[in-house]
mmCIF file of C-alpha atoms in Angstrom:
data_model
loop_
_atom_site.group_PDB
_atom_site.id
_atom_site.type_symbol
_atom_site.label_atom_id
_atom_site.label_comp_id
_atom_site.label_asym_id
_atom_site.label_seq_id
_atom_site.Cartn_x
_atom_site.Cartn_y
_atom_site.Cartn_z
ATOM 1 C CA UNK A 299 -0.137 -0.034 -0.052
ATOM 2 C CA UNK A 300 1.187 3.460 -0.963
ATOM 3 C CA UNK A 301 1.313 6.223 1.689
ATOM 4 C CA UNK A 302 0.765 9.734 0.516
ATOM 5 C CA UNK A 303 2.783 12.352 2.542
ATOM 6 C CA UNK A 304 0.831 15.500 3.177
ATOM 7 C CA UNK A 305 2.900 18.779 2.182
ATOM 8 C CA UNK A 306 4.246 20.436 5.246
ATOM 9 C CA UNK A 307 2.735 24.017 5.851
ATOM 10 C CA UNK A 308 4.431 26.957 7.008
ATOM 11 C CA UNK A 309 3.048 27.805 10.647
ATOM 12 C CA UNK A 310 1.945 31.569 10.591
ATOM 13 C CA UNK A 311 2.245 33.081 14.069
ATOM 14 C CA UNK A 312 -1.206 33.971 15.734
ATOM 15 C CA UNK A 313 -0.112 37.536 16.103
ATOM 16 C CA UNK A 314 0.595 37.951 12.448
ATOM 17 C CA UNK A 315 -2.898 39.552 11.614
ATOM 18 C CA UNK A 316 -2.928 41.890 14.613
ATOM 19 C CA UNK A 317 0.632 42.671 13.924
ATOM 20 C CA UNK A 318 0.070 43.544 10.262
ATOM 21 C CA UNK A 319 -2.744 46.022 11.281
ATOM 22 C CA UNK A 320 -0.534 47.776 13.775
ATOM 23 C CA UNK A 321 2.365 48.109 11.209
ATOM 24 C CA UNK A 322 -0.149 49.582 8.673
ATOM 25 C CA UNK A 323 -1.116 52.083 11.042
ATOM 26 C CA UNK A 324 2.583 52.776 11.640
ATOM 27 C CA UNK A 325 3.041 53.306 7.984
ATOM 28 C CA UNK A 326 0.167 55.685 7.803
ATOM 29 C CA UNK A 327 1.794 57.644 10.466
ATOM 30 C CA UNK A 328 4.994 57.811 8.837
ATOM 31 C CA UNK A 329 3.216 59.006 5.560
ATOM 32 C CA UNK A 330 1.264 61.590 7.601
ATOM 33 C CA UNK A 331 4.516 62.643 9.324
ATOM 34 C CA UNK A 332 6.284 63.144 5.847
ATOM 35 C CA UNK A 333 3.107 65.018 4.226
ATOM 36 C CA UNK A 334 2.980 67.500 7.182
ATOM 37 C CA UNK A 335 6.741 68.193 7.062
ATOM 38 C CA UNK A 336 6.724 68.756 3.548
ATOM 39 C CA UNK A 337 3.595 70.921 3.530
ATOM 40 C CA UNK A 338 5.143 73.004 6.292
ATOM 41 C CA UNK A 339 8.139 73.507 4.338
ATOM 42 C CA UNK A 340 6.390 74.403 1.374
ATOM 43 C CA UNK A 341 4.548 77.273 3.249
ATOM 44 C CA UNK A 342 7.886 78.526 4.669
ATOM 45 C CA UNK A 343 9.415 78.422 1.117
ATOM 46 C CA UNK A 344 7.124 78.290 -1.845
ATOM 47 C CA UNK A 345 9.746 77.183 -4.125
ATOM 48 C CA UNK A 346 10.419 73.896 -2.409
ATOM 49 C CA UNK A 347 7.896 71.697 -3.965
ATOM 50 C CA UNK A 348 8.408 73.086 -7.554
ATOM 51 C CA UNK A 349 8.577 70.542 -10.386
ATOM 52 C CA UNK A 350 12.373 70.395 -9.846
ATOM 53 C CA UNK A 351 12.203 70.267 -6.104
ATOM 54 C CA UNK A 352 9.828 67.267 -6.358
ATOM 55 C CA UNK A 353 12.153 65.612 -8.744
ATOM 56 C CA UNK A 354 15.273 66.355 -6.566
ATOM 57 C CA UNK A 355 13.263 64.818 -3.754
ATOM 58 C CA UNK A 356 12.570 61.428 -5.612
ATOM 59 C CA UNK A 357 16.257 61.201 -7.061
ATOM 60 C CA UNK A 358 17.641 61.760 -3.563
ATOM 61 C CA UNK A 359 15.441 58.908 -2.160
ATOM 62 C CA UNK A 360 15.977 56.285 -4.963
ATOM 63 C CA UNK A 361 19.239 54.902 -4.078
ATOM 64 C CA UNK A 362 18.410 54.734 -0.321
ATOM 65 C CA UNK A 363 15.166 53.188 -1.140
ATOM 66 C CA UNK A 364 16.914 50.422 -3.376
ATOM 67 C CA UNK A 365 19.592 49.527 -0.781
ATOM 68 C CA UNK A 366 16.851 49.586 2.121
ATOM 69 C CA UNK A 367 14.615 47.182 0.198
ATOM 70 C CA UNK A 368 17.310 44.646 0.070
ATOM 71 C CA UNK A 369 18.432 45.184 3.518
ATOM 72 C CA UNK A 370 14.830 44.701 4.569
ATOM 73 C CA UNK A 371 14.766 41.242 3.076
ATOM 74 C CA UNK A 372 17.545 40.363 5.430
ATOM 75 C CA UNK A 373 16.271 42.121 8.392
ATOM 76 C CA UNK A 374 13.079 40.211 8.101
ATOM 77 C CA UNK A 375 14.912 37.047 8.348
ATOM 78 C CA UNK A 376 16.479 38.310 11.918
ATOM 79 C CA UNK A 377 19.840 39.078 10.232
ATOM 80 C CA UNK A 378 21.493 42.119 9.248
ATOM 81 C CA UNK A 379 23.786 43.160 6.603
ATOM 82 C CA UNK A 380 26.241 46.073 7.443
ATOM 83 C CA UNK A 381 28.352 45.798 4.213
ATOM 84 C CA UNK A 382 25.879 47.495 1.893
ATOM 85 C CA UNK A 383 27.594 50.903 1.814
ATOM 86 C CA UNK A 384 30.820 49.326 0.869
ATOM 87 C CA UNK A 385 29.078 47.055 -1.703
ATOM 88 C CA UNK A 386 27.427 50.078 -3.126
ATOM 89 C CA UNK A 387 30.932 52.133 -3.213
ATOM 90 C CA UNK A 388 32.933 49.071 -5.060
ATOM 91 C CA UNK A 389 30.018 48.580 -7.529
ATOM 92 C CA UNK A 390 29.780 51.957 -8.351
ATOM 93 C CA UNK A 391 33.403 52.259 -9.104
ATOM 94 C CA UNK A 392 33.450 48.956 -11.001
ATOM 95 C CA UNK A 393 30.727 50.200 -13.247
ATOM 96 C CA UNK A 394 32.461 53.543 -13.832
ATOM 97 C CA UNK A 395 35.778 51.926 -14.611
ATOM 98 C CA UNK A 396 33.971 49.664 -17.036
ATOM 99 C CA UNK A 397 32.211 52.526 -18.774
ATOM 100 C CA UNK A 398 35.359 54.911 -18.952
ATOM 101 C CA UNK A 399 37.196 51.986 -21.011
ATOM 102 C CA UNK A 400 34.361 52.063 -23.554
ATOM 103 C CA UNK A 401 31.773 49.653 -21.985
ATOM 104 C CA UNK A 402 28.050 49.335 -22.702
ATOM 105 C CA UNK A 403 26.043 51.018 -20.207
ATOM 106 C CA UNK A 404 23.709 48.118 -19.766
ATOM 107 C CA UNK A 405 26.327 45.679 -19.212
ATOM 108 C CA UNK A 406 28.019 47.962 -16.753
ATOM 109 C CA UNK A 407 24.734 47.737 -14.652
ATOM 110 C CA UNK A 408 24.664 43.991 -15.032
ATOM 111 C CA UNK A 409 28.365 43.956 -13.951
ATOM 112 C CA UNK A 410 27.439 45.953 -10.694
ATOM 113 C CA UNK A 411 24.450 43.729 -9.814
ATOM 114 C CA UNK A 412 26.600 40.608 -10.301
ATOM 115 C CA UNK A 413 29.375 41.718 -8.203
ATOM 116 C CA UNK A 414 26.899 43.110 -5.398
ATOM 117 C CA UNK A 415 25.320 39.482 -5.643
ATOM 118 C CA UNK A 416 28.586 37.983 -5.319
ATOM 119 C CA UNK A 417 29.391 39.666 -2.349
ATOM 120 C CA UNK A 418 25.863 38.971 -0.957
ATOM 121 C CA UNK A 419 26.482 35.185 -1.587
ATOM 122 C CA UNK A 420 29.669 35.557 0.543
ATOM 123 C CA UNK A 421 27.903 36.868 3.349
ATOM 124 C CA UNK A 422 25.035 34.402 3.148
ATOM 125 C CA UNK A 423 27.319 31.434 3.316
ATOM 126 C CA UNK A 424 29.113 32.804 6.209
ATOM 127 C CA UNK A 425 25.827 33.168 8.037
ATOM 128 C CA UNK A 426 23.917 30.334 6.647
ATOM 129 C CA UNK A 427 26.411 27.550 6.315
ATOM 130 C CA UNK A 428 29.226 28.805 8.424
ATOM 131 C CA UNK A 429 26.640 29.601 11.286
ATOM 132 C CA UNK A 430 28.584 32.964 12.177
ATOM 133 C CA UNK A 431 26.445 35.895 13.656
ATOM 134 C CA UNK A 432 25.267 37.996 10.880
ATOM 135 C CA UNK A 433 26.649 41.140 12.926
ATOM 136 C CA UNK A 434 30.264 39.765 13.113
ATOM 137 C CA UNK A 435 30.171 38.567 9.301
ATOM 138 C CA UNK A 436 28.928 41.708 7.698
ATOM 139 C CA UNK A 437 31.010 43.881 10.016
ATOM 140 C CA UNK A 438 34.084 42.028 8.844
ATOM 141 C CA UNK A 439 33.155 42.013 4.942
ATOM 142 C CA UNK A 440 32.270 45.698 5.484
ATOM 143 C CA UNK A 441 35.945 46.411 6.174
ATOM 144 C CA UNK A 442 37.193 43.744 3.815
ATOM 145 C CA UNK A 443 35.500 45.055 1.014
ATOM 146 C CA UNK A 444 36.409 48.806 1.888
ATOM 147 C CA UNK A 445 39.974 47.850 1.976
ATOM 148 C CA UNK A 446 39.910 45.948 -1.524
ATOM 149 C CA UNK A 447 38.123 49.227 -2.704
ATOM 150 C CA UNK A 448 40.835 51.432 -1.460
ATOM 151 C CA UNK A 449 43.597 49.187 -2.686
ATOM 152 C CA UNK A 450 42.078 49.118 -6.013
ATOM 153 C CA UNK A 451 41.141 52.727 -6.433
ATOM 154 C CA UNK A 452 43.832 54.279 -4.748
ATOM 155 C CA UNK A 453 43.617 58.382 -5.560
ATOM 156 C CA UNK A 454 41.908 57.558 -8.754
ATOM 157 C CA UNK A 455 38.320 59.143 -9.408
ATOM 158 C CA UNK A 456 35.644 58.444 -11.845
ATOM 159 C CA UNK A 457 33.960 61.548 -12.955
ATOM 160 C CA UNK A 458 31.094 62.369 -15.328
ATOM 161 C CA UNK A 459 33.267 63.775 -17.978
ATOM 162 C CA UNK A 460 34.621 60.233 -18.749
ATOM 163 C CA UNK A 461 30.971 58.510 -18.774
ATOM 164 C CA UNK A 462 28.552 58.163 -21.680
ATOM 165 C CA UNK A 463 26.328 61.003 -22.011
ATOM 166 C CA UNK A 464 23.205 58.864 -22.302
ATOM 167 C CA UNK A 465 24.077 57.172 -18.949
ATOM 168 C CA UNK A 466 24.449 60.602 -16.953
ATOM 169 C CA UNK A 467 21.196 61.734 -18.795
ATOM 170 C CA UNK A 468 19.287 58.686 -17.493
ATOM 171 C CA UNK A 469 20.487 59.475 -14.018
ATOM 172 C CA UNK A 470 19.041 62.984 -14.107
ATOM 173 C CA UNK A 471 16.004 62.894 -16.387
ATOM 174 C CA UNK A 472 12.696 61.766 -16.393
ATOM 175 C CA UNK A 473 8.996 62.288 -17.135
ATOM 176 C CA UNK A 474 8.212 65.803 -15.930
ATOM 177 C CA UNK A 475 8.904 65.778 -12.088
ATOM 178 C CA UNK A 476 9.047 61.884 -11.969
ATOM 179 C CA UNK A 477 12.586 60.750 -12.653
ATOM 180 C CA UNK A 478 13.537 57.345 -14.658
ATOM 181 C CA UNK A 479 15.398 56.133 -11.553
ATOM 182 C CA UNK A 480 12.345 56.565 -9.504
ATOM 183 C CA UNK A 481 10.452 54.713 -11.817
ATOM 184 C CA UNK A 482 13.080 51.641 -11.688
ATOM 185 C CA UNK A 483 13.137 51.716 -8.019
ATOM 186 C CA UNK A 484 9.126 51.773 -7.878
ATOM 187 C CA UNK A 485 9.293 48.682 -10.086
ATOM 188 C CA UNK A 486 11.761 46.956 -7.675
ATOM 189 C CA UNK A 487 9.723 48.131 -4.982
ATOM 190 C CA UNK A 488 6.456 46.712 -6.079
ATOM 191 C CA UNK A 489 8.256 43.282 -7.325
ATOM 192 C CA UNK A 490 10.003 42.642 -3.911
ATOM 193 C CA UNK A 491 6.502 43.345 -1.997
ATOM 194 C CA UNK A 492 4.463 41.108 -4.422
ATOM 195 C CA UNK A 493 7.161 38.219 -3.689
ATOM 196 C CA UNK A 494 7.165 38.392 -0.178
ATOM 197 C CA UNK A 495 3.331 38.664 0.016
ATOM 198 C CA UNK A 496 2.363 36.265 -2.523
ATOM 199 C CA UNK A 497 4.904 33.546 -2.893
ATOM 200 C CA UNK A 498 5.412 30.847 -0.538
ATOM 201 C CA UNK A 499 9.113 31.454 -0.564
ATOM 202 C CA UNK A 500 8.477 35.040 0.232
ATOM 203 C CA UNK A 501 6.194 34.381 3.126
ATOM 204 C CA UNK A 502 8.912 31.960 4.490
ATOM 205 C CA UNK A 503 11.074 34.811 5.085
ATOM 206 C CA UNK A 504 8.573 36.173 7.722
ATOM 207 C CA UNK A 505 8.298 32.657 9.452
ATOM 208 C CA UNK A 506 11.899 32.393 9.347
ATOM 209 C CA UNK A 507 12.456 35.673 11.256
ATOM 210 C CA UNK A 508 9.361 34.973 13.640
ATOM 211 C CA UNK A 509 10.763 31.841 14.811
ATOM 212 C CA UNK A 510 14.012 29.880 13.111
ATOM 213 C CA UNK A 511 13.246 26.894 15.069
ATOM 214 C CA UNK A 512 9.557 26.682 14.242
ATOM 215 C CA UNK A 513 10.150 27.397 10.674
ATOM 216 C CA UNK A 514 12.792 24.734 10.348
ATOM 217 C CA UNK A 515 10.349 22.338 12.003
ATOM 218 C CA UNK A 516 7.756 23.329 9.415
ATOM 219 C CA UNK A 517 9.785 22.136 6.519
ATOM 220 C CA UNK A 518 11.275 25.821 5.660
ATOM 221 C CA UNK A 519 14.794 25.551 3.994
ATOM 222 C CA UNK A 520 16.304 27.985 6.650
ATOM 223 C CA UNK A 521 19.593 27.949 5.141
ATOM 224 C CA UNK A 522 18.554 28.574 1.445
ATOM 225 C CA UNK A 523 16.130 31.525 2.581
ATOM 226 C CA UNK A 524 18.965 33.120 4.516
ATOM 227 C CA UNK A 525 21.169 32.708 1.446
ATOM 228 C CA UNK A 526 18.732 34.033 -1.102
ATOM 229 C CA UNK A 527 18.041 37.375 1.306
ATOM 230 C CA UNK A 528 21.548 37.917 1.415
ATOM 231 C CA UNK A 529 22.060 37.571 -2.564
ATOM 232 C CA UNK A 530 19.029 39.720 -3.152
ATOM 233 C CA UNK A 531 20.529 42.552 -0.744
ATOM 234 C CA UNK A 532 23.781 42.394 -2.468
ATOM 235 C CA UNK A 533 22.358 42.458 -5.763
ATOM 236 C CA UNK A 534 20.062 45.463 -4.981
ATOM 237 C CA UNK A 535 23.081 47.321 -3.399
ATOM 238 C CA UNK A 536 24.948 46.640 -6.617
ATOM 239 C CA UNK A 537 22.190 48.113 -8.656
ATOM 240 C CA UNK A 538 21.989 51.103 -6.390
ATOM 241 C CA UNK A 539 25.824 51.457 -6.930
ATOM 242 C CA UNK A 540 25.337 51.558 -10.680
ATOM 243 C CA UNK A 541 22.550 54.073 -10.442
ATOM 244 C CA UNK A 542 24.643 56.246 -7.951
ATOM 245 C CA UNK A 543 27.202 56.605 -10.639
ATOM 246 C CA UNK A 544 24.525 57.654 -12.929
ATOM 247 C CA UNK A 545 23.051 60.121 -10.512
ATOM 248 C CA UNK A 546 26.091 61.793 -9.233
ATOM 249 C CA UNK A 547 28.715 60.863 -11.848
ATOM 250 C CA UNK A 548 31.557 61.008 -9.343
ATOM 251 C CA UNK A 549 33.029 58.142 -7.458
ATOM 252 C CA UNK A 550 36.248 57.708 -5.411
ATOM 253 C CA UNK A 551 37.383 55.454 -2.723
ATOM 254 C CA UNK A 552 35.164 57.104 0.198
ATOM 255 C CA UNK A 553 31.725 56.523 -1.884
ATOM 256 C CA UNK A 554 29.329 54.705 0.427
ATOM 257 C CA UNK A 555 31.424 55.225 3.663
ATOM 258 C CA UNK A 556 28.961 55.009 6.591
ATOM 259 C CA UNK A 557 25.896 54.441 4.192
ATOM 260 C CA UNK A 558 25.025 51.554 6.000
ATOM 261 C CA UNK A 559 23.914 53.504 9.212
ATOM 262 C CA UNK A 560 21.397 55.383 6.986
ATOM 263 C CA UNK A 561 20.270 52.117 5.407
ATOM 264 C CA UNK A 562 19.631 50.556 8.771
ATOM 265 C CA UNK A 563 17.804 53.542 9.994
ATOM 266 C CA UNK A 564 15.342 53.766 7.013
ATOM 267 C CA UNK A 565 14.585 49.815 7.492
ATOM 268 C CA UNK A 566 13.906 50.372 11.122
ATOM 269 C CA UNK A 567 12.055 53.564 10.915
ATOM 270 C CA UNK A 568 10.162 52.110 8.169
ATOM 271 C CA UNK A 569 8.625 49.583 10.446
ATOM 272 C CA UNK A 570 10.762 46.385 10.060
ATOM 273 C CA UNK A 571 11.468 45.086 13.526
ATOM 274 C CA UNK A 572 15.093 44.493 14.035
ATOM 275 C CA UNK A 573 14.100 40.989 15.513
ATOM 276 C CA UNK A 574 12.820 40.045 12.266
ATOM 277 C CA UNK A 575 9.482 38.525 11.344
ATOM 278 C CA UNK A 576 7.402 41.621 10.348
ATOM 279 C CA UNK A 577 7.325 44.901 8.431
ATOM 280 C CA UNK A 578 6.812 45.472 4.863
ATOM 281 C CA UNK A 579 9.008 47.154 2.119
ATOM 282 C CA UNK A 580 6.471 49.689 1.278
ATOM 283 C CA UNK A 581 6.959 51.076 4.938
ATOM 284 C CA UNK A 582 10.766 51.088 4.263
ATOM 285 C CA UNK A 583 10.441 53.123 0.975
ATOM 286 C CA UNK A 584 8.392 55.569 3.213
ATOM 287 C CA UNK A 585 11.105 55.718 5.990
ATOM 288 C CA UNK A 586 13.667 56.081 3.266
ATOM 289 C CA UNK A 587 11.897 59.033 1.781
ATOM 290 C CA UNK A 588 11.227 60.589 5.092
ATOM 291 C CA UNK A 589 15.031 60.335 6.053
ATOM 292 C CA UNK A 590 16.263 61.856 2.598
ATOM 293 C CA UNK A 591 13.478 64.557 2.957
ATOM 294 C CA UNK A 592 14.661 65.547 6.370
ATOM 295 C CA UNK A 593 18.163 66.173 4.583
ATOM 296 C CA UNK A 594 16.411 68.459 1.921
ATOM 297 C CA UNK A 595 14.167 70.207 4.375
ATOM 298 C CA UNK A 596 16.514 71.427 7.110
ATOM 299 C CA UNK A 597 18.742 73.567 4.593
ATOM 300 C CA UNK A 598 15.729 75.119 2.995
ATOM 301 C CA UNK A 599 14.540 76.260 6.397
ATOM 302 C CA UNK A 600 17.592 77.401 7.462
ATOM 303 C CA UNK A 601 18.835 74.792 9.717
ATOM 304 C CA UNK A 602 22.381 73.613 9.342
ATOM 305 C CA UNK A 603 22.758 70.244 7.793
ATOM 306 C CA UNK A 604 25.194 68.783 10.573
ATOM 307 C CA UNK A 605 21.648 68.105 12.488
ATOM 308 C CA UNK A 606 20.915 65.572 9.858
ATOM 309 C CA UNK A 607 22.733 62.689 11.379
ATOM 310 C CA UNK A 608 21.525 63.705 14.976
ATOM 311 C CA UNK A 609 17.794 63.507 13.778
ATOM 312 C CA UNK A 610 18.385 60.249 12.112
ATOM 313 C CA UNK A 611 19.642 58.783 15.124
ATOM 314 C CA UNK A 612 16.835 60.111 17.096
ATOM 315 C CA UNK A 613 14.294 58.736 14.779
ATOM 316 C CA UNK A 614 16.352 55.276 14.973
ATOM 317 C CA UNK A 615 15.850 55.254 18.768
ATOM 318 C CA UNK A 616 12.452 56.316 18.589
ATOM 319 C CA UNK A 617 11.597 53.566 16.041
ATOM 320 C CA UNK A 618 13.274 50.803 18.139
ATOM 321 C CA UNK A 619 11.347 51.992 21.143
ATOM 322 C CA UNK A 620 7.873 52.156 19.485
ATOM 323 C CA UNK A 621 8.807 48.336 18.208
ATOM 324 C CA UNK A 622 9.391 47.379 21.686
ATOM 325 C CA UNK A 623 6.145 49.032 22.872
ATOM 326 C CA UNK A 624 4.205 47.411 20.052
ATOM 327 C CA UNK A 625 5.554 43.946 20.655
ATOM 328 C CA UNK A 626 4.818 44.096 24.328
ATOM 329 C CA UNK A 627 1.468 45.294 23.574
ATOM 330 C CA UNK A 628 0.533 42.744 20.860
ATOM 331 C CA UNK A 629 1.881 40.089 23.143
ATOM 332 C CA UNK A 630 -0.462 41.471 26.169
ATOM 333 C CA UNK A 631 -3.302 41.458 23.739
ATOM 334 C CA UNK A 632 -2.771 37.793 22.744
ATOM 335 C CA UNK A 633 -2.213 36.665 26.238
ATOM 336 C CA UNK A 634 -5.741 38.248 27.229
ATOM 337 C CA UNK A 635 -7.382 36.609 24.248
ATOM 338 C CA UNK A 636 -5.920 33.144 25.182
ATOM 339 C CA UNK A 637 -7.021 33.567 28.934
ATOM 340 C CA UNK A 638 -10.498 34.391 27.559
ATOM 341 C CA UNK A 639 -10.617 31.371 25.230
ATOM 342 C CA UNK A 640 -9.423 29.061 27.963
ATOM 343 C CA UNK A 641 -11.931 30.473 30.410
ATOM 344 C CA UNK A 642 -14.807 30.019 27.785
ATOM 345 C CA UNK A 643 -13.745 26.360 27.146
ATOM 346 C CA UNK A 644 -13.848 25.542 30.926
ATOM 347 C CA UNK A 645 -17.081 27.766 31.427
#
């Protein structure tokens, strides 16, 4: 007699529905803060939200959105990638070096993405197969990649004058106030969001972040999912590096230095819990837009830009505190519901 095995289903935590509603409210709160901040700045400076002003805001956010979306995929699995700034810098220079040698712009982007994915593969193997803590691995690769970058580049610099005109134009032009780079970033954002929400493998990222042990028992290929998250993160950092080159037209050995802190801030401010298992990439995009908008708003109202990093740090601390409060609140509600259920059964 043949025995038919039932497929193992991924266990979804009971808190997921309630937590999703809470996070949606948080995303709406971020959107409200962003709108109010931009409206107040427009009242103070009527030229701030001109067509060019809106275009600049979107261009400034594009690079951060791409890297933060990749970082969010890693953080959702209860890991972190601190090497994204170094990956952005080295892939931007690799693309520029290829282009100044007469290379095709499309191939330059593919080269940057492939190089970024390679670094992501290295991180993923060390974390998933080597079982080394993600913080230790990616802090190490941050300095390794930065060291390779410094040795390779030295005192050299890529400037817009040696790059193809069409490539630079793509980094600045668009459809009215909507830059081409923002359209590309939006397409990536929607694709990643659709994958995480509608594909089993995408939902397994959340299951893994909620409880790695339970996910493993439910049949989730834990190592493969962690590896996939790191490869995707590296690939998006590589894509961001190529677009950084198109946007600014200038790359040297310091490009991307310290950028990982801004990326992590955007992810956490955008509602992805640093303990993994919850959050959405749409919230991350709003977090990135909020942080880059602050960078534009402060100078326009006469505040020194030296306050930008301080405000980013404050927002990060507030976001972590909110995450902790929400987690305790959700846990309390679930305990209360469980007690009421038990009481009803015994009553």
